[in-house]
Coordinates of C-alpha atoms in Angstrom, one line a residue:
Chain A
M1 CA 83.1 59.9 121.2
T2 CA 86.4 58.4 122.6
R3 CA 87.4 57.4 119.1
Y4 CA 86.8 60.9 117.9
I5 CA 88.9 62.4 120.7
V6 CA 91.7 60.0 120.2
S7 CA 91.8 60.7 116.4
R8 CA 91.9 64.4 117.1
L9 CA 94.7 63.9 119.6
G10 CA 96.7 61.9 117.0
I11 CA 96.3 64.5 114.3
T12 CA 97.4 67.3 116.7
V13 CA 100.6 65.4 117.6
V14 CA 101.4 64.8 113.9
M15 CA 100.8 68.5 113.2
A16 CA 103.0 69.5 116.1
V17 CA 105.9 67.4 114.7
L18 CA 105.4 68.9 111.2
A19 CA 105.3 72.4 112.8
T20 CA 108.8 71.8 114.2
L21 CA 110.0 70.8 110.7
V22 CA 108.6 74.1 109.3
I23 CA 110.3 76.1 112.0
F24 CA 113.5 74.3 111.5
L25 CA 113.5 74.8 107.7
I26 CA 112.8 78.5 108.1
A27 CA 115.6 78.9 110.6
N28 CA 118.1 76.9 108.5
T29 CA 117.4 78.3 105.1
V30 CA 118.2 81.9 106.1
P31 CA 119.9 83.7 103.2
G32 CA 123.3 84.7 104.4
D33 CA 125.8 82.6 106.3
P34 CA 125.1 82.2 110.0
V35 CA 128.8 81.5 110.5
L36 CA 129.8 84.9 109.2
A37 CA 127.1 86.6 111.2
Q38 CA 128.3 85.0 114.5
L39 CA 132.0 85.1 114.1
G40 CA 132.6 88.5 112.4
D41 CA 134.9 89.2 109.5
V42 CA 138.3 88.5 111.1
A43 CA 137.5 85.1 112.5
A44 CA 135.6 84.1 109.4
S45 CA 138.6 84.6 107.2
D46 CA 140.5 81.9 109.1
E47 CA 139.3 78.7 107.2
K48 CA 140.5 76.3 109.9
F49 CA 138.7 78.1 112.6
V50 CA 135.5 78.3 110.6
A51 CA 135.7 74.5 109.9
E52 CA 136.1 73.8 113.7
W53 CA 133.3 76.1 114.5
R54 CA 131.0 74.4 112.0
T55 CA 131.9 71.0 113.5
K56 CA 131.3 72.3 117.0
F57 CA 127.7 73.4 116.2
G58 CA 127.1 70.5 113.9
L59 CA 126.7 72.8 110.8
D60 CA 128.7 70.3 108.7
L61 CA 126.1 67.6 109.2
P62 CA 123.5 66.9 106.6
L63 CA 120.2 68.8 107.1
W64 CA 118.2 65.8 108.2
Q65 CA 120.7 64.9 110.9
R66 CA 120.6 68.5 112.2
Y67 CA 116.8 68.2 112.2
L68 CA 117.0 65.1 114.4
I69 CA 119.4 66.8 116.8
F70 CA 117.1 69.8 116.9
L71 CA 114.1 67.5 117.6
S72 CA 115.9 65.6 120.4
G73 CA 116.8 69.0 121.9
L74 CA 113.1 70.0 121.8
V75 CA 112.0 66.8 123.6
H76 CA 114.4 67.8 126.4
G77 CA 112.9 71.3 126.4
D78 CA 115.9 72.8 124.7
L79 CA 114.8 75.7 122.4
G80 CA 118.3 77.0 122.0
I81 CA 120.1 80.0 123.6
S82 CA 118.8 83.6 122.9
I83 CA 121.5 85.7 121.3
A84 CA 120.3 88.9 122.9
S85 CA 119.7 87.7 126.5
Q86 CA 122.3 84.8 126.5
R87 CA 119.8 82.7 128.3
P88 CA 117.9 79.5 127.3
V89 CA 114.9 80.6 125.2
L90 CA 112.6 78.4 127.2
D91 CA 113.6 80.2 130.4
D92 CA 112.9 83.5 128.8
I93 CA 109.5 82.3 127.6
I94 CA 108.6 81.0 131.0
Q95 CA 109.5 84.3 132.6
F96 CA 107.5 86.4 130.1
A97 CA 104.5 84.2 129.6
P98 CA 102.4 85.0 132.7
A99 CA 102.3 88.8 131.9
T100 CA 100.8 87.9 128.4
I101 CA 98.4 85.3 129.8
E102 CA 97.1 87.8 132.4
L103 CA 96.6 90.5 129.8
A104 CA 95.1 88.3 127.1
T105 CA 92.7 86.6 129.5
I106 CA 91.3 89.9 130.9
G107 CA 91.0 91.4 127.4
F108 CA 89.2 88.2 126.3
V109 CA 86.7 88.2 129.2
L110 CA 86.0 91.9 128.5
A111 CA 85.4 91.2 124.8
L112 CA 83.0 88.3 125.7
L113 CA 81.1 90.2 128.3
I114 CA 80.4 93.1 125.9
G115 CA 80.4 91.2 122.6
I116 CA 77.9 88.4 123.3
P117 CA 75.1 90.7 124.7
L118 CA 75.7 93.2 122.0
G119 CA 75.4 90.5 119.3
I120 CA 72.2 89.2 120.9
I121 CA 70.7 92.6 121.1
A122 CA 71.7 93.4 117.5
A123 CA 70.1 90.2 116.3
V124 CA 66.8 90.6 118.3
W125 CA 66.4 94.2 117.2
R126 CA 67.7 93.7 113.7
D127 CA 67.8 96.8 111.4
T128 CA 67.1 99.2 114.2
W129 CA 69.5 101.9 115.4
V130 CA 70.9 99.5 118.0
D131 CA 71.9 97.1 115.3
H132 CA 73.5 99.8 113.2
I133 CA 75.5 101.1 116.1
A134 CA 76.6 97.6 117.0
R135 CA 77.7 97.1 113.4
V136 CA 79.7 100.3 113.1
V137 CA 81.3 99.8 116.5
S138 CA 82.4 96.3 115.6
L139 CA 83.7 97.4 112.2
I140 CA 85.7 100.1 113.7
G141 CA 87.1 97.7 116.3
V142 CA 88.1 95.2 113.6
S143 CA 89.6 98.0 111.4
S144 CA 91.8 99.7 114.0
P145 CA 95.4 98.8 113.9
T146 CA 96.1 97.5 117.5
F147 CA 99.5 99.2 117.8
W148 CA 97.9 102.6 116.9
L149 CA 94.9 102.1 119.2
A150 CA 97.3 101.4 122.1
F151 CA 99.2 104.6 121.4
I152 CA 96.0 106.7 121.2
M153 CA 94.7 105.3 124.5
L154 CA 98.0 106.0 126.2
A155 CA 98.2 109.5 124.7
I156 CA 94.7 110.4 125.8
F157 CA 94.2 108.8 129.2
Y158 CA 97.8 108.9 130.4
G159 CA 99.5 111.7 128.6
G160 CA 96.4 114.0 128.2
L161 CA 93.9 113.4 131.0
E162 CA 96.4 111.8 133.4
I163 CA 93.7 109.5 134.8
A164 CA 95.4 106.3 133.9
P165 CA 98.7 104.9 135.0
G166 CA 101.6 104.8 132.6
P167 CA 103.2 101.9 130.7
G168 CA 104.3 98.7 132.5
R169 CA 102.6 96.3 134.9
L170 CA 103.3 98.2 138.1
D171 CA 104.4 101.7 139.2
P172 CA 108.2 101.9 139.1
I173 CA 108.2 102.4 142.9
A174 CA 105.8 99.6 143.7
L175 CA 107.4 96.4 145.1
P176 CA 106.4 93.4 143.0
P177 CA 104.9 90.5 145.0
E178 CA 106.8 87.2 145.4
R179 CA 106.5 85.2 142.2
V180 CA 104.1 82.3 142.6
T181 CA 102.1 82.1 139.4
G182 CA 103.6 85.2 137.8
L183 CA 100.1 86.6 137.4
L184 CA 100.2 89.8 139.4
L185 CA 96.6 89.9 140.4
I186 CA 96.8 86.4 141.9
D187 CA 100.2 86.8 143.4
T188 CA 99.3 90.0 145.2
A189 CA 96.1 88.5 146.4
I190 CA 98.1 85.5 147.8
A191 CA 100.4 87.9 149.5
G192 CA 97.5 90.0 150.8
D193 CA 99.1 93.1 149.4
W194 CA 95.9 94.9 148.3
E195 CA 97.7 98.2 147.5
T196 CA 99.9 96.5 144.9
F197 CA 96.8 94.5 143.7
R198 CA 95.0 97.8 143.0
D199 CA 98.1 99.1 141.2
A200 CA 98.4 96.0 139.0
A201 CA 94.6 96.2 138.2
A202 CA 94.8 99.8 137.3
H203 CA 97.7 99.1 134.9
L204 CA 95.7 96.4 133.2
V205 CA 92.8 98.7 132.3
L206 CA 94.1 100.4 129.2
P207 CA 96.0 97.5 127.6
S208 CA 93.1 95.1 128.1
I209 CA 90.6 97.5 126.5
V210 CA 93.0 97.7 123.5
Q211 CA 93.3 93.9 123.4
A212 CA 89.5 93.6 123.6
A213 CA 88.7 96.0 120.8
A214 CA 89.4 93.8 117.7
T215 CA 88.1 90.6 119.4
L216 CA 84.9 92.4 120.4
G217 CA 84.0 93.2 116.8
L218 CA 84.5 89.6 115.7
I219 CA 82.5 88.2 118.6
T220 CA 79.6 90.6 118.2
R221 CA 79.3 89.9 114.5
T222 CA 79.5 86.1 114.9
T223 CA 77.0 86.1 117.7
R224 CA 74.6 88.2 115.7
A225 CA 74.8 86.1 112.5
S226 CA 74.5 82.9 114.4
M227 CA 71.5 84.1 116.5
L228 CA 69.7 85.3 113.3
E229 CA 70.2 81.8 111.8
S230 CA 68.7 80.1 114.9
I231 CA 65.8 82.6 115.3
Q232 CA 64.3 81.4 112.0
Q233 CA 64.1 77.8 113.0
D234 CA 60.8 76.0 113.6
Y235 CA 61.4 75.3 117.2
V236 CA 61.3 79.0 117.9
R237 CA 57.9 79.2 116.3
V238 CA 56.8 76.3 118.4
A239 CA 58.1 78.0 121.5
R240 CA 56.3 81.1 120.6
A241 CA 53.1 79.2 119.9
K242 CA 53.3 77.7 123.4
G243 CA 53.2 81.2 124.7
L244 CA 56.7 81.4 126.2
K245 CA 58.1 84.8 127.1
K246 CA 60.3 86.4 124.4
S247 CA 63.3 86.5 126.8
T248 CA 62.9 82.8 127.6
I249 CA 62.8 81.9 123.9
I250 CA 65.9 84.1 123.1
L251 CA 68.1 83.1 126.1
G252 CA 66.8 79.6 126.8
H253 CA 66.2 78.3 123.3
V254 CA 67.9 80.3 120.6
F255 CA 71.2 81.3 122.3
P256 CA 72.2 77.7 123.3
N257 CA 71.7 76.6 119.7
A258 CA 73.6 79.6 118.4
V259 CA 76.6 79.3 120.6
I260 CA 78.8 76.9 118.6
P261 CA 80.2 79.3 116.1
V262 CA 80.9 81.7 118.9
V263 CA 82.9 79.0 120.8
T264 CA 85.0 78.2 117.7
L265 CA 85.7 81.9 117.1
G266 CA 86.2 82.6 120.7
G267 CA 89.0 79.9 120.9
L268 CA 90.7 81.3 117.8
A269 CA 90.3 84.8 119.1
Y270 CA 92.0 83.9 122.4
A271 CA 94.9 82.4 120.5
N272 CA 95.1 85.6 118.3
L273 CA 95.1 87.7 121.5
L274 CA 98.3 85.9 122.5
S275 CA 99.9 86.8 119.2
G276 CA 98.2 90.3 119.0
A277 CA 100.0 91.0 122.2
V278 CA 103.1 91.8 120.1
M279 CA 101.6 95.2 119.2
T280 CA 99.9 96.0 122.5
E281 CA 102.8 95.1 124.7
T282 CA 105.3 97.0 122.6
I283 CA 103.4 100.2 123.2
F284 CA 102.6 99.6 126.9
S285 CA 106.1 98.3 127.7
W286 CA 104.3 95.2 129.0
P287 CA 107.0 92.7 129.9
G288 CA 105.4 89.7 128.2
L289 CA 105.9 87.4 125.2
G290 CA 104.8 90.1 122.8
L291 CA 107.4 92.6 123.9
Y292 CA 110.0 89.7 123.9
T293 CA 109.0 88.9 120.3
F294 CA 109.3 92.5 119.2
R295 CA 112.7 92.9 120.8
S296 CA 113.9 89.6 119.3
A297 CA 112.6 90.6 115.8
A298 CA 114.3 94.0 116.1
A299 CA 117.6 92.4 117.1
L300 CA 117.2 89.5 114.6
D301 CA 117.6 87.1 117.5
F302 CA 116.7 83.9 115.6
P303 CA 116.7 81.3 118.4
A304 CA 114.3 83.5 120.3
I305 CA 112.0 84.2 117.3
M306 CA 111.9 80.5 116.3
G307 CA 111.3 79.4 119.9
I308 CA 108.4 81.8 120.3
T309 CA 106.9 80.8 116.9
L310 CA 107.1 77.2 118.0
V311 CA 105.5 77.7 121.4
V312 CA 102.7 79.9 120.0
A313 CA 102.0 77.3 117.3
L314 CA 101.8 74.6 120.0
V315 CA 99.4 76.8 122.0
Y316 CA 97.4 77.3 118.8
L317 CA 97.2 73.6 118.2
I318 CA 96.1 72.8 121.7
I319 CA 93.4 75.5 121.6
N320 CA 92.2 74.0 118.4
L321 CA 92.1 70.6 120.0
V322 CA 90.1 71.9 122.9
I323 CA 87.7 73.6 120.5
D324 CA 87.2 70.4 118.6
I325 CA 86.6 68.4 121.7
S326 CA 84.2 70.9 123.2
Y327 CA 82.3 70.7 119.9
A328 CA 81.8 67.1 120.5
F329 CA 80.1 67.8 123.8
L330 CA 78.1 70.8 122.6
D331 CA 76.9 69.0 119.4
P332 CA 77.3 65.2 119.5
R333 CA 76.6 65.0 115.8
V334 CA 80.1 66.1 114.8
T335 CA 81.6 62.8 116.1
R336 CA 79.7 60.8 113.6
Chain B
M1 CA 36.7 99.0 114.6
S2 CA 38.1 97.6 117.8
V3 CA 41.2 99.0 119.5
A4 CA 43.2 96.0 118.5
G5 CA 42.1 96.3 114.9
E6 CA 43.0 100.0 114.9
A7 CA 46.5 99.1 116.2
A8 CA 46.9 96.5 113.5
A9 CA 45.8 98.9 110.8
A10 CA 48.2 101.5 112.1
R11 CA 51.0 99.0 112.0
R12 CA 50.2 98.0 108.5
I13 CA 50.4 101.6 107.2
A14 CA 53.8 102.2 108.6
P15 CA 55.6 104.5 106.2
V16 CA 56.9 102.6 103.1
P17 CA 60.6 103.5 102.7
T18 CA 61.2 105.8 99.8
K19 CA 63.5 104.9 97.0
A20 CA 66.3 107.0 98.4
Q21 CA 65.9 105.3 101.8
R22 CA 66.0 101.9 100.3
W23 CA 69.1 102.8 98.3
R24 CA 70.8 104.1 101.4
R25 CA 70.0 101.0 103.4
R26 CA 71.3 98.7 100.7
Y27 CA 74.2 100.6 99.2
G28 CA 75.0 103.2 101.8
L29 CA 77.8 101.7 103.7
P30 CA 79.4 99.9 100.7
A31 CA 79.2 103.2 98.7
V32 CA 81.1 105.0 101.5
G33 CA 83.7 102.2 101.5
M34 CA 84.1 102.4 97.7
F35 CA 84.4 106.2 98.0
I36 CA 87.2 106.0 100.6
I37 CA 89.1 103.4 98.5
L38 CA 88.8 105.5 95.4
V39 CA 90.0 108.6 97.2
W40 CA 93.1 106.8 98.4
I41 CA 93.8 105.4 95.0
V42 CA 93.7 108.9 93.5
V43 CA 95.9 110.2 96.4
A44 CA 98.4 107.4 95.8
I45 CA 98.7 108.2 92.1
T46 CA 98.8 112.0 92.4
A47 CA 100.9 112.2 95.6
P48 CA 103.7 114.3 94.2
L49 CA 101.1 116.9 92.8
L50 CA 99.3 117.2 96.1
S51 CA 102.3 118.3 98.3
P52 CA 105.1 120.8 97.7
Y53 CA 107.5 118.8 100.0
D54 CA 109.8 115.9 99.5
P55 CA 108.7 113.0 101.8
N56 CA 112.3 112.2 102.7
L57 CA 113.7 115.7 103.0
V58 CA 115.4 115.9 106.4
D59 CA 115.2 119.3 108.0
V60 CA 116.4 119.0 111.6
S61 CA 115.9 122.7 112.4
N62 CA 112.2 122.1 111.8
R63 CA 111.8 118.9 113.8
L64 CA 108.6 118.0 115.7
K65 CA 106.7 121.2 114.8
P66 CA 103.0 121.0 115.6
P67 CA 100.4 121.2 112.8
S68 CA 100.4 124.7 111.2
G69 CA 99.6 126.4 108.0
E70 CA 103.0 125.6 106.6
H71 CA 103.0 121.9 107.8
W72 CA 99.3 120.9 107.9
L73 CA 99.9 117.8 110.1
G74 CA 103.2 118.9 111.6
T75 CA 106.7 117.5 111.2
D76 CA 108.3 114.3 112.6
A77 CA 111.6 113.8 114.6
L78 CA 113.7 114.5 111.5
G79 CA 111.7 117.5 110.4
R80 CA 110.0 115.7 107.5
D81 CA 106.5 116.9 106.6
V82 CA 104.0 114.3 108.1
F83 CA 101.2 115.2 105.6
T84 CA 103.5 114.5 102.6
R85 CA 104.7 111.3 104.1
L86 CA 101.1 110.2 104.6
L87 CA 100.3 110.8 100.9
Y88 CA 103.3 108.8 99.8
G89 CA 102.6 106.1 102.4
S90 CA 99.3 105.3 100.7
R91 CA 101.2 103.9 97.7
I92 CA 102.9 101.2 99.8
S93 CA 99.7 100.2 101.7
L94 CA 97.5 99.9 98.7
T95 CA 100.1 98.0 96.6
T96 CA 100.9 95.5 99.3
G97 CA 97.3 95.0 100.2
F98 CA 96.3 94.3 96.6
V99 CA 99.4 92.3 95.7
V100 CA 99.3 90.0 98.8
V101 CA 95.6 89.3 98.5
L102 CA 95.3 88.9 94.7
V103 CA 98.5 86.7 94.4
G104 CA 97.6 84.8 97.5
A105 CA 94.1 84.2 96.3
F106 CA 95.4 83.1 92.9
F107 CA 97.7 80.5 94.2
G108 CA 95.4 79.4 97.0
T109 CA 92.4 79.0 94.6
L110 CA 94.6 77.1 92.2
L111 CA 95.9 74.7 94.8
G112 CA 92.5 74.2 96.4
G113 CA 90.9 73.7 93.0
I114 CA 93.5 71.1 92.0
A115 CA 93.2 69.3 95.3
A116 CA 89.4 69.0 95.0
F117 CA 89.7 68.0 91.4
A118 CA 92.5 65.5 91.6
R119 CA 91.3 63.7 94.8
G120 CA 93.5 60.9 96.2
K121 CA 97.1 61.5 97.2
V122 CA 97.4 65.0 95.7
E123 CA 94.4 66.2 97.6
E124 CA 95.7 64.7 100.8
I125 CA 99.1 66.4 100.4
I126 CA 97.8 69.8 99.5
M127 CA 95.1 69.9 102.2
R128 CA 97.5 68.7 104.9
L129 CA 99.9 71.4 103.9
T130 CA 97.1 73.9 104.1
D131 CA 96.3 72.7 107.6
L132 CA 100.0 72.9 108.6
V133 CA 100.3 76.6 107.6
L134 CA 97.0 77.4 109.3
C135 CA 98.2 75.9 112.6
F136 CA 100.5 78.9 113.0
P137 CA 99.2 82.3 114.0
P138 CA 99.6 84.2 110.7
I139 CA 101.3 87.3 112.1
I140 CA 103.9 85.4 114.1
L141 CA 104.7 83.0 111.2
A142 CA 105.0 85.9 108.8
L143 CA 107.2 87.7 111.3
A144 CA 109.5 84.7 111.5
I145 CA 109.7 84.3 107.7
A146 CA 110.2 88.0 107.2
A147 CA 113.0 88.1 109.8
A148 CA 114.7 85.1 108.1
L149 CA 114.4 86.7 104.6
G150 CA 115.7 90.1 105.8
I151 CA 114.0 93.5 106.0
G152 CA 112.5 94.9 102.8
T153 CA 109.1 95.5 101.2
V154 CA 109.4 92.6 98.7
N155 CA 110.6 90.1 101.4
T156 CA 107.7 91.1 103.7
I157 CA 105.2 90.6 100.9
I158 CA 106.7 87.1 100.2
A159 CA 106.5 86.3 103.9
M160 CA 102.9 87.4 104.0
L161 CA 102.1 85.4 100.8
A162 CA 103.5 82.3 102.5
V163 CA 100.9 82.5 105.2
W164 CA 98.1 84.0 103.0
W165 CA 97.2 81.4 100.5
P166 CA 95.8 78.6 102.8
K167 CA 92.4 80.2 103.6
F168 CA 91.8 80.6 99.8
A169 CA 92.9 77.0 99.2
R170 CA 90.4 75.8 101.9
L171 CA 87.6 77.9 100.5
A172 CA 88.2 76.9 96.9
H173 CA 88.6 73.2 97.9
S174 CA 85.2 73.2 99.6
M175 CA 83.5 75.2 96.8
V176 CA 84.8 72.9 94.1
L177 CA 83.8 69.8 96.0
T178 CA 80.3 71.1 96.2
Q179 CA 80.2 72.1 92.5
R180 CA 81.8 69.0 91.0
S181 CA 78.9 66.8 91.9
Q182 CA 76.6 69.1 90.0
E183 CA 75.0 67.9 86.8
Y184 CA 76.6 70.6 84.6
V185 CA 80.1 69.3 85.5
E186 CA 79.0 65.8 84.6
A187 CA 77.7 67.2 81.3
A188 CA 81.1 68.9 80.7
V189 CA 82.9 65.6 81.4
V190 CA 80.7 63.8 79.0
A191 CA 81.2 66.5 76.4
G192 CA 84.9 65.6 76.6
F193 CA 86.3 68.7 78.1
G194 CA 89.6 68.5 79.9
P195 CA 89.9 69.0 83.7
G196 CA 91.7 72.4 83.3
R197 CA 88.9 73.7 81.1
I198 CA 86.2 72.4 83.4
L199 CA 87.9 73.9 86.5
F200 CA 88.6 77.4 85.1
R201 CA 85.7 77.8 82.6
H202 CA 82.9 76.1 84.6
I203 CA 83.5 75.4 88.2
I204 CA 85.4 78.5 89.3
P205 CA 83.0 81.0 87.6
N206 CA 80.2 79.2 89.4
S207 CA 81.8 79.5 92.8
I208 CA 83.3 82.9 92.4
G209 CA 80.9 84.7 94.8
P210 CA 82.3 83.7 98.2
L211 CA 85.8 84.1 96.7
I212 CA 85.1 87.8 95.8
V213 CA 83.7 88.4 99.3
L214 CA 86.8 86.9 101.0
V215 CA 89.1 88.9 98.7
T216 CA 87.4 92.2 99.4
L217 CA 87.3 91.7 103.2
D218 CA 90.8 90.4 103.1
I219 CA 92.5 93.4 101.5
G220 CA 91.9 95.5 104.6
N221 CA 93.3 92.7 106.7
A222 CA 96.4 92.5 104.5
V223 CA 96.9 96.3 104.8
I224 CA 96.7 96.1 108.6
T225 CA 99.1 93.1 108.8
F226 CA 101.7 94.8 106.6
A227 CA 101.4 98.0 108.6
G228 CA 101.9 95.8 111.7
L229 CA 105.0 94.1 110.4
S230 CA 106.3 97.5 109.4
F231 CA 105.6 98.8 112.8
L232 CA 107.7 96.0 114.2
G233 CA 110.6 97.1 111.9
L234 CA 110.2 94.2 109.4
G235 CA 108.4 96.0 106.6
V236 CA 109.9 98.9 104.6
V237 CA 113.5 100.0 104.7
P238 CA 113.9 103.5 106.2
P239 CA 113.4 106.2 105.1
T240 CA 110.5 104.9 103.0
A241 CA 107.3 106.6 104.0
E242 CA 105.0 103.9 105.3
W243 CA 102.1 104.3 107.8
G244 CA 103.0 101.4 110.1
S245 CA 106.6 102.5 110.4
M246 CA 105.5 106.1 110.9
V247 CA 103.4 105.1 113.9
A248 CA 106.5 103.2 115.2
E249 CA 108.6 106.4 114.8
G250 CA 106.1 108.4 116.9
R251 CA 105.2 105.7 119.4
E252 CA 107.2 107.3 122.3
L253 CA 106.3 110.9 121.4
V254 CA 103.1 111.3 123.4
A255 CA 103.5 115.1 123.6
Q256 CA 104.1 115.2 119.9
W257 CA 100.9 113.2 119.3
W258 CA 100.6 114.2 115.6
V259 CA 103.5 112.0 114.5
A260 CA 101.8 108.7 115.3
T261 CA 98.1 109.7 115.4
F262 CA 97.6 110.7 111.7
P263 CA 99.2 107.6 110.1
G264 CA 96.9 105.5 112.3
F265 CA 93.9 107.3 111.0
C266 CA 95.0 106.6 107.5
I267 CA 95.3 102.9 108.2
L268 CA 91.9 102.9 110.0
S269 CA 90.2 104.7 107.1
I270 CA 91.5 102.5 104.3
V271 CA 90.7 99.3 106.3
L272 CA 87.3 100.5 107.2
G273 CA 86.7 101.3 103.5
F274 CA 87.5 97.7 102.5
N275 CA 85.4 96.3 105.4
F276 CA 82.4 98.5 104.5
L277 CA 82.7 97.4 100.9
G278 CA 83.2 93.7 101.7
D279 CA 80.1 93.8 104.0
G280 CA 78.0 95.1 101.1
V281 CA 79.5 92.7 98.6
R282 CA 78.6 89.8 100.9
D283 CA 75.1 91.0 101.1
W284 CA 74.7 91.2 97.4
L285 CA 76.3 87.9 96.5
D286 CA 74.7 85.9 99.3
P287 CA 70.9 86.4 99.2
K288 CA 70.6 84.4 102.5
A289 CA 72.8 87.1 104.2
R290 CA 70.8 89.9 102.6
K291 CA 67.6 88.7 104.2
R292 CA 69.1 89.1 107.6

């Protein structure tokens, strides 16, 4: 088991280093001269000035030396300076991350709470109307463009019925709590400010439903397929022969054996929620990483885009590592 | 006859599904999917015949008009006819969906097949490269590449292709690994066939089922991803009519809901079509799945 975990860790580190190389190559093989883009026409016509500028930013060095400089910067947490905000990209990311984590986590929990029971029910009552409804619901969830679903929810519940709060994390007049974790639900609870807590919670409802929609479909379908596979096993027949109750068999025997694919998918789905946030946050003006990514892309702010890509790739790698290790505990056979 | 016996008898003579019911159960959803896709293909081809308007004709005096007899689905912020733009938008969505998945599947399958066939160092390199691309969230990596290449339909397709091939490479790799230990492959080797012929004429045809399933399910996925990148401003160059960018243009117009709502329905319908079809194809090609 230890050997397995160590080898998984090693692979993750190698992949992380290779990922930095990929990002570096994308950023440095941009068609069009970055010098021209940064300096403007007048300054770029002065050859001496351009040469100085190239030396200053190390653009005259060979590619591999620039990569090493980039890498040593990364080790010190230097992701570069955002062109749009003129702040270190890492500072921006740290500022915007909590909003995204809060939204993704609540959307994820919502998807699990609905998706897993729905999948189990669909498997147990296969080919009945419950199963058909579960299938259509999950297919519609998977097929809806997130950015559009977000718009529709906002248009209906905020614009039309006026029962939901508008975009953003808080009402414009509400006083945000002192930043401890950056997660508003936790920070307001720490401050004991229950009015703002309610406000923050109300603002989370629509975007988290949107976030949950696509994930819900995936989780329902995976749970159903995995349950159906386990239900046909011999130990289920044995359990039935022993006279166990149906609910005991399903929840106590079948479900624990069917849970592994759901864990894998769940981990990936959570990572996808973090990147799917780009769409949701843009519509809901949610001040998180997604909105930051959207603005950076719109402004072609390369340091910011590359910084985000790298951070999200690292999160992806770490989540995959956690999935692999939790596998080892759920099913010791994989370590052999 | 005892009560229990009667109950058992009653259960046994439960109505046998008629032929029509069986057909509906087996082909119903995929048929609906196929129908939706065919309708969109016809619309994409005949778009200029279906609408009297020019999709890019700006008419500011007619801006943001609600749906009416004249403009069935209203007009957008520049007074362009939404319905017409939707018809033309289907061309981009269908083309990008098919191109990305088919080209991605071709290169992915080729690389995966070569990896499984060559073994050794070549396999190592190709499969680690696959892992490397897969360790990025697809939409974020595509976004970074698209931003680096510059805005434009072709560039966005290239960016998507760069993140699209690995899943096919992985699938082809595992399929070929399973197939190559089969006896018919040994027979082909003994018969003196070259590796290329064995790969394309023997192994791939035998493992094509899961590949077709993935392709069908994936086209909807590609359509949605392209629309998403377009929504973020990295897809088509304005004023090209494209569904994702149409939603983006209307995203702040909550009162003029028609601008953003209808393009979204178009994306939903076409993706749903491919998912219905893909679900059915999986059931036919995988008898184990059909039983469920």
